[in-house]
Tab-separated table of C-alpha atoms and ligand atoms in Angstrom:
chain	number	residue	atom	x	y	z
A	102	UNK	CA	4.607	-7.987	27.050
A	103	UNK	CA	3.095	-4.691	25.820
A	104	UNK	CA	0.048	-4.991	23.743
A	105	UNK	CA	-0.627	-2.485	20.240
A	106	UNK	CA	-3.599	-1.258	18.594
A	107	UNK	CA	-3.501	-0.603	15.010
A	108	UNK	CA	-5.836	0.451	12.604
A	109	UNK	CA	-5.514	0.098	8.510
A	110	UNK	CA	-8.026	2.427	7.222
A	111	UNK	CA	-8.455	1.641	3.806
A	112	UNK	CA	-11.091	3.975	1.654
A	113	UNK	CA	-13.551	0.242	1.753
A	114	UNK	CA	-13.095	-0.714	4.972
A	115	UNK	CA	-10.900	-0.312	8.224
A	116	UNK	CA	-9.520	-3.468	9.993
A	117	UNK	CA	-8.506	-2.731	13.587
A	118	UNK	CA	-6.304	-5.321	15.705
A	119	UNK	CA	-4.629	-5.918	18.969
A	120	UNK	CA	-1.803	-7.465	19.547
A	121	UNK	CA	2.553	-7.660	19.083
A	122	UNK	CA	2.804	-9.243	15.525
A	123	UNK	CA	1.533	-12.261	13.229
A	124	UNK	CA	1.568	-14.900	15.926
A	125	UNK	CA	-0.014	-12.743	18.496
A	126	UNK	CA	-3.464	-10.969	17.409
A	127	UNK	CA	-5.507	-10.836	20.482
A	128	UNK	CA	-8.305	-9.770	19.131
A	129	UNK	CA	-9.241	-8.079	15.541
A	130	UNK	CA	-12.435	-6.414	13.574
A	131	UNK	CA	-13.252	-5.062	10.483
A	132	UNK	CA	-16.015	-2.638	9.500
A	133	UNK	CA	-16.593	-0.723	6.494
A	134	UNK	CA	-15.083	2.872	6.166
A	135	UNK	CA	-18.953	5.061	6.040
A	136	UNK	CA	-19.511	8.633	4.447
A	137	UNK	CA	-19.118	9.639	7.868
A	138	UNK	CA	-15.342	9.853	9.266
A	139	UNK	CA	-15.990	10.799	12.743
A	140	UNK	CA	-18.585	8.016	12.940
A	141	UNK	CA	-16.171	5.645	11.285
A	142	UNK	CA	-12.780	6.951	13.426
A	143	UNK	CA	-15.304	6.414	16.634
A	144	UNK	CA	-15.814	2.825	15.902
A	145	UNK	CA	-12.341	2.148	15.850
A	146	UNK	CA	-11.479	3.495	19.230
A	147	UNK	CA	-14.834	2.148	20.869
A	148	UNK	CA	-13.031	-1.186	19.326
A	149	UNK	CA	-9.440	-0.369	20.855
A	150	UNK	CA	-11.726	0.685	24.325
A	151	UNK	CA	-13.229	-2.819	24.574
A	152	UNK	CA	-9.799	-4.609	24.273
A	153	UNK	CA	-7.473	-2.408	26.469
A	154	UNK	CA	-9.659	-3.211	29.768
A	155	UNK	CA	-7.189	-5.656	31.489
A	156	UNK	CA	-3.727	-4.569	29.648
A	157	UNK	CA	-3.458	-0.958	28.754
A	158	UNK	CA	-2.132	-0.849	24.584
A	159	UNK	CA	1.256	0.530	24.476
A	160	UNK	CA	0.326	2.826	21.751
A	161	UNK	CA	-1.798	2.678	18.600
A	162	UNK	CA	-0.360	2.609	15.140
A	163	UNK	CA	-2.877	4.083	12.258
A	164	UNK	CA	-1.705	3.525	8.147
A	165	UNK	CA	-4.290	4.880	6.022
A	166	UNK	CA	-6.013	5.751	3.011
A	167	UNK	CA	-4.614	9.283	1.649
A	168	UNK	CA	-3.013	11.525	0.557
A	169	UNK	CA	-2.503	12.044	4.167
A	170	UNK	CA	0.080	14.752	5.772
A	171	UNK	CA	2.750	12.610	7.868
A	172	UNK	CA	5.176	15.598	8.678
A	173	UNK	CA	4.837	15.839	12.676
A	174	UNK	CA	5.522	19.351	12.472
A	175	UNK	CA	3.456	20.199	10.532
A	176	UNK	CA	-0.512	21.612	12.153
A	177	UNK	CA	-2.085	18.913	10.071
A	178	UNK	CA	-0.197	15.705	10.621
A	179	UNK	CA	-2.364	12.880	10.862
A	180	UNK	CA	-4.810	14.425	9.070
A	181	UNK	CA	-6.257	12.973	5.354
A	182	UNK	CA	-5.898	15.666	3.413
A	183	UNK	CA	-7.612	15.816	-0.532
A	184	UNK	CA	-9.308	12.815	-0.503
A	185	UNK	CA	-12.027	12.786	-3.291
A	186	UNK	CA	-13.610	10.517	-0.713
A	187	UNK	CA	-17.272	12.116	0.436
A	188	UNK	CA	-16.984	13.161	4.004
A	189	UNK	CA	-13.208	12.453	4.179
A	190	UNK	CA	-11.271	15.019	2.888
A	191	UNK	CA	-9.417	17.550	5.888
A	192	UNK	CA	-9.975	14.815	8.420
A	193	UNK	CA	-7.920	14.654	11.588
A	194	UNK	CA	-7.720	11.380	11.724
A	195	UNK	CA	-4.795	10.676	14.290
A	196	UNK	CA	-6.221	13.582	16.942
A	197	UNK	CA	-9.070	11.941	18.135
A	198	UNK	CA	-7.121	8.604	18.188
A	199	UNK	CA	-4.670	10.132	20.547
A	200	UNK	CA	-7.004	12.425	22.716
A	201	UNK	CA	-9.576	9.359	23.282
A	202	UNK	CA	-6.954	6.834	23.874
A	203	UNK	CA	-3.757	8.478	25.421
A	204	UNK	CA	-1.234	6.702	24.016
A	205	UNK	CA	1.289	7.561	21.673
A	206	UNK	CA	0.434	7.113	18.208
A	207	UNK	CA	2.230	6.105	14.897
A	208	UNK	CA	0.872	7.490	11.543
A	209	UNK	CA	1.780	6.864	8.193
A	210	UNK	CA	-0.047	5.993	4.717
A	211	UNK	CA	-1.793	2.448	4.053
A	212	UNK	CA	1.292	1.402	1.682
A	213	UNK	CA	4.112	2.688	4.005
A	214	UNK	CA	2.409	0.545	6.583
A	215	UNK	CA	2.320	-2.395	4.435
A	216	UNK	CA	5.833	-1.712	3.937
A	217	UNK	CA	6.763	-2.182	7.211
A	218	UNK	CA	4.922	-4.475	8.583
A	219	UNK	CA	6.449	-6.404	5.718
A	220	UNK	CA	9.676	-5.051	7.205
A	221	UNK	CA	9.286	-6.695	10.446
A	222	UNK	CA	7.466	-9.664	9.632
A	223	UNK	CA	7.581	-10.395	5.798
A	224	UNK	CA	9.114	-10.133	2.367
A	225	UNK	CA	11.314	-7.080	2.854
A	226	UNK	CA	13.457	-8.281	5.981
A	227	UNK	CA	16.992	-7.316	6.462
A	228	UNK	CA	16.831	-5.022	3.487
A	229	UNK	CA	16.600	-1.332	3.633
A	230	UNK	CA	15.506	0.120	0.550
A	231	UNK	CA	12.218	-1.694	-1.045
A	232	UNK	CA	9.465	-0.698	-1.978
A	233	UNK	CA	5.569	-2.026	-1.560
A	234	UNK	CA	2.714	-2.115	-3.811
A	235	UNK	CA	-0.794	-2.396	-4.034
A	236	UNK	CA	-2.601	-3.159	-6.996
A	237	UNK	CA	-6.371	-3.283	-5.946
A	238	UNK	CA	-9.385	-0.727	-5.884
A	239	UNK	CA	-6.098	1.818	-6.328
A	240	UNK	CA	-2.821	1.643	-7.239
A	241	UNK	CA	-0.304	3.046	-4.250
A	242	UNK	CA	3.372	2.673	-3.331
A	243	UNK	CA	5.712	2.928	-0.416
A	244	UNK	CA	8.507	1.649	1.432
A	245	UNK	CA	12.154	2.599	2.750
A	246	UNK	CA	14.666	4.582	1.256
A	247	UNK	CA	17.873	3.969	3.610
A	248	UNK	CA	15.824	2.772	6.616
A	249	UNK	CA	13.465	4.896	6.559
A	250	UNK	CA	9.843	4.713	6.022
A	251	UNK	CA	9.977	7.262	2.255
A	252	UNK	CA	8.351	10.766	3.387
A	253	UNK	CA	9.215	13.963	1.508
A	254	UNK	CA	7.285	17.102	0.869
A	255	UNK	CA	4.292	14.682	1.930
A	256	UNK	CA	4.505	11.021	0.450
A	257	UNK	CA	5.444	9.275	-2.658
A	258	UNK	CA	2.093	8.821	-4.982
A	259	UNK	CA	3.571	5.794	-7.673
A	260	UNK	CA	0.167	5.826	-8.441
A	261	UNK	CA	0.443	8.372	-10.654
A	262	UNK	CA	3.196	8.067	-12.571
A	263	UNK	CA	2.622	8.669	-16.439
A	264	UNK	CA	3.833	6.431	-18.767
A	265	UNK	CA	3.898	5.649	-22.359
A	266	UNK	CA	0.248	4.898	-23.294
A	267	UNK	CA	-0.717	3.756	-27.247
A	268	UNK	CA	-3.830	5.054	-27.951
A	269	UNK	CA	-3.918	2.592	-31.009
A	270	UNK	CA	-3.575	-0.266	-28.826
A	271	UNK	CA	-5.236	0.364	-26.163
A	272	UNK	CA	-7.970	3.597	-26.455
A	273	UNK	CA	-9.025	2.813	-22.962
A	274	UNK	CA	-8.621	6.332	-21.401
A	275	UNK	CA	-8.135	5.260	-17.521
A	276	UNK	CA	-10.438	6.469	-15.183
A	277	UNK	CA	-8.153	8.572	-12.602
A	278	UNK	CA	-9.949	11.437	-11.802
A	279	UNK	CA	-6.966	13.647	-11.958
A	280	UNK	CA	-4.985	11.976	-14.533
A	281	UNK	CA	-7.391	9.500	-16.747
A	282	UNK	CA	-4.408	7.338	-18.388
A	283	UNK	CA	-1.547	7.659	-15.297
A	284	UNK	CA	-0.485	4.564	-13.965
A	285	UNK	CA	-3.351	3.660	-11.566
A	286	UNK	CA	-5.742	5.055	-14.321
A	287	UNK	CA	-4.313	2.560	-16.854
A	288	UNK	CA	-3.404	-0.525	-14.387
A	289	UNK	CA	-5.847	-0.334	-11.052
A	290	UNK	CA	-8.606	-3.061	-10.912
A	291	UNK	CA	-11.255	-1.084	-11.737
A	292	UNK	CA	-9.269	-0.018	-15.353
A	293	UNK	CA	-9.472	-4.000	-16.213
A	294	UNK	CA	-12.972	-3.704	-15.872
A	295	UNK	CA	-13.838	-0.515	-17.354
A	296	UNK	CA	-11.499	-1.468	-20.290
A	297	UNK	CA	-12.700	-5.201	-20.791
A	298	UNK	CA	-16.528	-4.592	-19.259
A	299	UNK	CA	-15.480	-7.557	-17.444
A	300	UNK	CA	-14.834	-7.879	-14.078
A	301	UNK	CA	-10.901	-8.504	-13.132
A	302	UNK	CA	-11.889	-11.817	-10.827
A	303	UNK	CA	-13.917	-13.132	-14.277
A	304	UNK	CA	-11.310	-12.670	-17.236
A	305	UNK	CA	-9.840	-15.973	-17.622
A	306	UNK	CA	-5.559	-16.268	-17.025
A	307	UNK	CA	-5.317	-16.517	-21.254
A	308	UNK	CA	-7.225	-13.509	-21.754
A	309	UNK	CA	-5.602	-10.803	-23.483
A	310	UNK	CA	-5.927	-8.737	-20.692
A	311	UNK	CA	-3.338	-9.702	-18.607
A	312	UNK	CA	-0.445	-9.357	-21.333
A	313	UNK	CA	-1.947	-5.609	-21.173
A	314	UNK	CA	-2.054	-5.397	-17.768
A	315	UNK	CA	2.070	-7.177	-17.320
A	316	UNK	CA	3.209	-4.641	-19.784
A	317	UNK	CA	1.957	-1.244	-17.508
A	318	UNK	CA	2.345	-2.984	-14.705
A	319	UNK	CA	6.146	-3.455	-15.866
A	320	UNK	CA	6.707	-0.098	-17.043
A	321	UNK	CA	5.906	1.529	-13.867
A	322	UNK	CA	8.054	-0.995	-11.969
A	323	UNK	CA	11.301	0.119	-14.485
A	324	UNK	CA	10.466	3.490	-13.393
A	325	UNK	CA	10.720	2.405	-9.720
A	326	UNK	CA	13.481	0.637	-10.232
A	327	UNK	CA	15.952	3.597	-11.832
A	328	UNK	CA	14.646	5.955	-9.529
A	329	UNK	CA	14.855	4.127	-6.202
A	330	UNK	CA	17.046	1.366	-7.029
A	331	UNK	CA	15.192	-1.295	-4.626
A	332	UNK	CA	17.091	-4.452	-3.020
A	333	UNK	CA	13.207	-5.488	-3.296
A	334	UNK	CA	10.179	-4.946	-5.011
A	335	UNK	CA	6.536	-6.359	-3.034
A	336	UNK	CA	3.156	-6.780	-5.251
A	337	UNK	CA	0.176	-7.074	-3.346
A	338	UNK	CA	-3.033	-5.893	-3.761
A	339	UNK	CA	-6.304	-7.727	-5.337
A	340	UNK	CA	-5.319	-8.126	-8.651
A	341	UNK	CA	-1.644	-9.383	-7.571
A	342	UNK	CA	-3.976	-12.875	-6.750
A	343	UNK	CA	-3.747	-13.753	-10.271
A	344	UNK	CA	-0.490	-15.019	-10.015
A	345	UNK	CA	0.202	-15.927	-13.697
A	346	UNK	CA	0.415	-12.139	-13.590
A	347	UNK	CA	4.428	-12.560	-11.687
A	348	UNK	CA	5.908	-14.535	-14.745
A	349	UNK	CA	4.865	-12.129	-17.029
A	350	UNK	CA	5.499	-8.855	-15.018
A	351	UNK	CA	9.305	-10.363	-14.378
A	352	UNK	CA	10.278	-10.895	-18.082
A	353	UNK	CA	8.454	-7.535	-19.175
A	354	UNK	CA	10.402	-5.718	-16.811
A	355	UNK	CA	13.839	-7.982	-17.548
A	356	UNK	CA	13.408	-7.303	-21.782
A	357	UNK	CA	12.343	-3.157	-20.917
A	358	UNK	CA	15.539	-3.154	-18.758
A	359	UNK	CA	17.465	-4.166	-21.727
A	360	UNK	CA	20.430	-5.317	-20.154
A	361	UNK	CA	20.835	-1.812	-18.927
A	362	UNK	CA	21.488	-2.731	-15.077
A	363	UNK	CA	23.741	-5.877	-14.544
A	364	UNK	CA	22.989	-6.799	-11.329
A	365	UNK	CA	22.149	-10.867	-10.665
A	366	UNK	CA	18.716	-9.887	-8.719
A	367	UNK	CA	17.329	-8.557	-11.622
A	368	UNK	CA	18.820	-11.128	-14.591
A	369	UNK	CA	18.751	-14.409	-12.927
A	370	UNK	CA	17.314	-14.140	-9.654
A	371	UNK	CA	14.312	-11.850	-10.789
A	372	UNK	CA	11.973	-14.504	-8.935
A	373	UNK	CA	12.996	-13.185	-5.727
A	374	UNK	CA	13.597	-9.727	-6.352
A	375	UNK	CA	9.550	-9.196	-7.999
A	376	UNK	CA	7.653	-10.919	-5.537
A	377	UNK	CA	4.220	-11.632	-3.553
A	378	UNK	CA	3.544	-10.365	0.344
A	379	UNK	CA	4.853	-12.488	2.725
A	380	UNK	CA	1.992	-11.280	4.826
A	381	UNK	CA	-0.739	-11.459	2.576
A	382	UNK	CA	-3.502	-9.995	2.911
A	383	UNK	CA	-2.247	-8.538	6.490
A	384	UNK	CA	0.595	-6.729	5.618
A	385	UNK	CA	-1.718	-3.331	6.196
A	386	UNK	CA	-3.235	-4.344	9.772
A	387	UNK	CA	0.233	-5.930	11.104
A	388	UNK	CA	1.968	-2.873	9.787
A	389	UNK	CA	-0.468	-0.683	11.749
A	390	UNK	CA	0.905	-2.991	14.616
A	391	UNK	CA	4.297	-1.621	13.812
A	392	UNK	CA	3.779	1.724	13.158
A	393	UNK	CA	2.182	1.454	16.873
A	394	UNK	CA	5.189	0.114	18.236
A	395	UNK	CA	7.872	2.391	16.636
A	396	UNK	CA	5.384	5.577	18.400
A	397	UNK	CA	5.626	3.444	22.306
A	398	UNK	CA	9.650	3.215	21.507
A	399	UNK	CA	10.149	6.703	20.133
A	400	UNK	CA	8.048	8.236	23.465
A	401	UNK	CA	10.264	6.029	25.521
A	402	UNK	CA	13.449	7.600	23.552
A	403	UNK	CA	12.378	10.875	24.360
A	404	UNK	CA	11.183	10.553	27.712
B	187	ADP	P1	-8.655	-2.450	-1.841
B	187	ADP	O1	-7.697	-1.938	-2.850
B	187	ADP	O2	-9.972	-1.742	-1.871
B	187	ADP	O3	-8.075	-2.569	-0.476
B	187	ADP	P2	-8.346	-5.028	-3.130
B	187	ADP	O4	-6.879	-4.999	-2.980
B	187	ADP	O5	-9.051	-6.323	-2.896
B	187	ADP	O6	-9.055	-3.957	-2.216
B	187	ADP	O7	-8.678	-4.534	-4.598
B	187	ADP	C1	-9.946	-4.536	-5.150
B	187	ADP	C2	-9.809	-4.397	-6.666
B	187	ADP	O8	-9.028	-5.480	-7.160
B	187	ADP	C3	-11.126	-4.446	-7.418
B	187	ADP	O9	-11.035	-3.582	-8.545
B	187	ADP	C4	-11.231	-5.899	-7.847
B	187	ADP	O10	-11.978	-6.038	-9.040
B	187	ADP	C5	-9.787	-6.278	-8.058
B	187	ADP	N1	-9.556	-7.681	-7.690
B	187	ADP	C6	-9.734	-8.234	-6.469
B	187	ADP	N2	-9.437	-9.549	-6.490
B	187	ADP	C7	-9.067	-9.825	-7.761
B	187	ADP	C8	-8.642	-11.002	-8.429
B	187	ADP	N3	-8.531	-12.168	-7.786
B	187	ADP	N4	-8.336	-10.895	-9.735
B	187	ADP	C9	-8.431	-9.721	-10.380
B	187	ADP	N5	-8.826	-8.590	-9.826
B	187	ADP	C10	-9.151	-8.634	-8.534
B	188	ZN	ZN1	-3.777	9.712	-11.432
């Protein structure tokens, strides 16, 4: 059976793995994403180099931090684009990949890999319009529209959705560095510390903060859910481990709906439509697995 590489390189840290899917990693590493890209994009195939000695990969999947450009016609695809990331920003990151390696590779944002590999392997299976979220150092979404992995003019950036914010309630002003209060500015991990001085991890499950954090958390998801109309919606992300955080987010989103879309998923069976990973925590590094594997079978299409 054909082995994959695939690397999710996440603005912290990049995991790389080989392998075919969740019951099959031959061999996996993580290291943490430095100032310098080359260095960092170097480690990863030195990795990939190491493990491809007796069975050559079958192509290399890479989902990663952005915004990224993931139009293959365009000069730049594969390339991070205007990261505010030191030493990032204009980085090919899929060239070198390819040119060191020789294999076809896949390419896509962290989220749309998370999205698929939950696809294949996890929460979103059988369905074909979803859509994946990460609530950690960032806020990001992705997922499928029809099939197929959302791509536009470049990606979707959820992240940065604005939405009602009351000053009186809460003067926290976000901390996006484009936006302040958008969604991620309001909603990310590091807002629940910046707006409680408190650490997300410390605030105790009846702190006030998580009513706060259910009620933009639930806003954006209404948002999603007119615009895309998903069969499935996936939280993940760090602060998605406080799981008293589901409850609330599902009844938020049920009383903002207000009865507006009369559909059983969403008013009785809301537990399985709002829902955890069911790869957690490796929904990013088996997508990159996927997003490898989808490259090897569209070079074999065209060949
Ligand atoms: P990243 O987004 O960098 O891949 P994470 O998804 O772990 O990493 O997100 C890190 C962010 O999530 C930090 O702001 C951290 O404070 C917050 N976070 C991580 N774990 C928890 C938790 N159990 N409860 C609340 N917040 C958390
Ligand atoms: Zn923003």
């Amino acid at each position: 059976m054909a082995l994959y590489g695939g690397i999710e390189g996440g603005g912290t840290k990049f995991v790389c793995a080989v392998g075919t899917g969740p019951d099959n990693i031959v061999a996996e590493t993580s290291f943490p994403t430095m100032r310098d890209s080359a260095a960092t994009i170097a480690e990863a195939i030195a990795f990939f180099r190491a493990h491809s000695q007796e069975r050559p990969l079958a192509g290399v999947g890479i989902a990663s931090f952005g915004p990224v450009d993931p139009d293959p016609q365009s000069p730049h695809f594969g390339y991070i684009t205007t990261t505010p990331k030191p030493g990032w920003a204009q980085t090919d990151f899929l060239g070198p990949v390819r040119e060191a390696l020789g294999v076809p590779v896949g390419f896509d944002t962290d989220v749309n890999g998370a999205a698929l590999g939950e696809y294949r392997w996890g929460a979103a299976q059988g369905l074909d319009t979803f859509v994946y979220l990460t609530i950690g150092t960032g806020l990001g979404g992705g997922g499928m529209v029809n099939g197929q992995l959302m791509h536009g003019l470049m990606h979707p950036e959820m992240g940065h959705m604005l939405l009602p914010h009351d000053w009186e309630a809460d003067p926290y002003a976000g901390y996006c560095p484009y936006h302040g209060d958008c969604w991620e500015g309001l909603a990310a991990g590091p807002a629940l510390e910046g707006r409680w001085k408190t650490k997300g991890t410390e605030l105790p499950p009846e702190h006030p903060a998580w009513e706060l954090e259910a009620h933009y958390l639930a806003l954006g998801l209404v948002n999603i859910i007119y615009i895309f109309s998903p069969q499935r919606i996936i939280l993940g992300g760090g602060v998605m481990q406080q799981v008293h955080l589901f409850p609330l987010i599902r009844s938020k989103v049920q009383a903002l709906l207000k009865g507006y879309l009369q559909r059983s998923e969403i008013t009785r069976d809301i537990d399985q439509y709002i829902v955890p990973p069911g790869l957690p925590g490796r929904s990013g590094m088996l997508g990159a697995i996927a997003l490898a594997e989808m490259a090897a079978q569209a070079k074999v299409g065209s060949a």
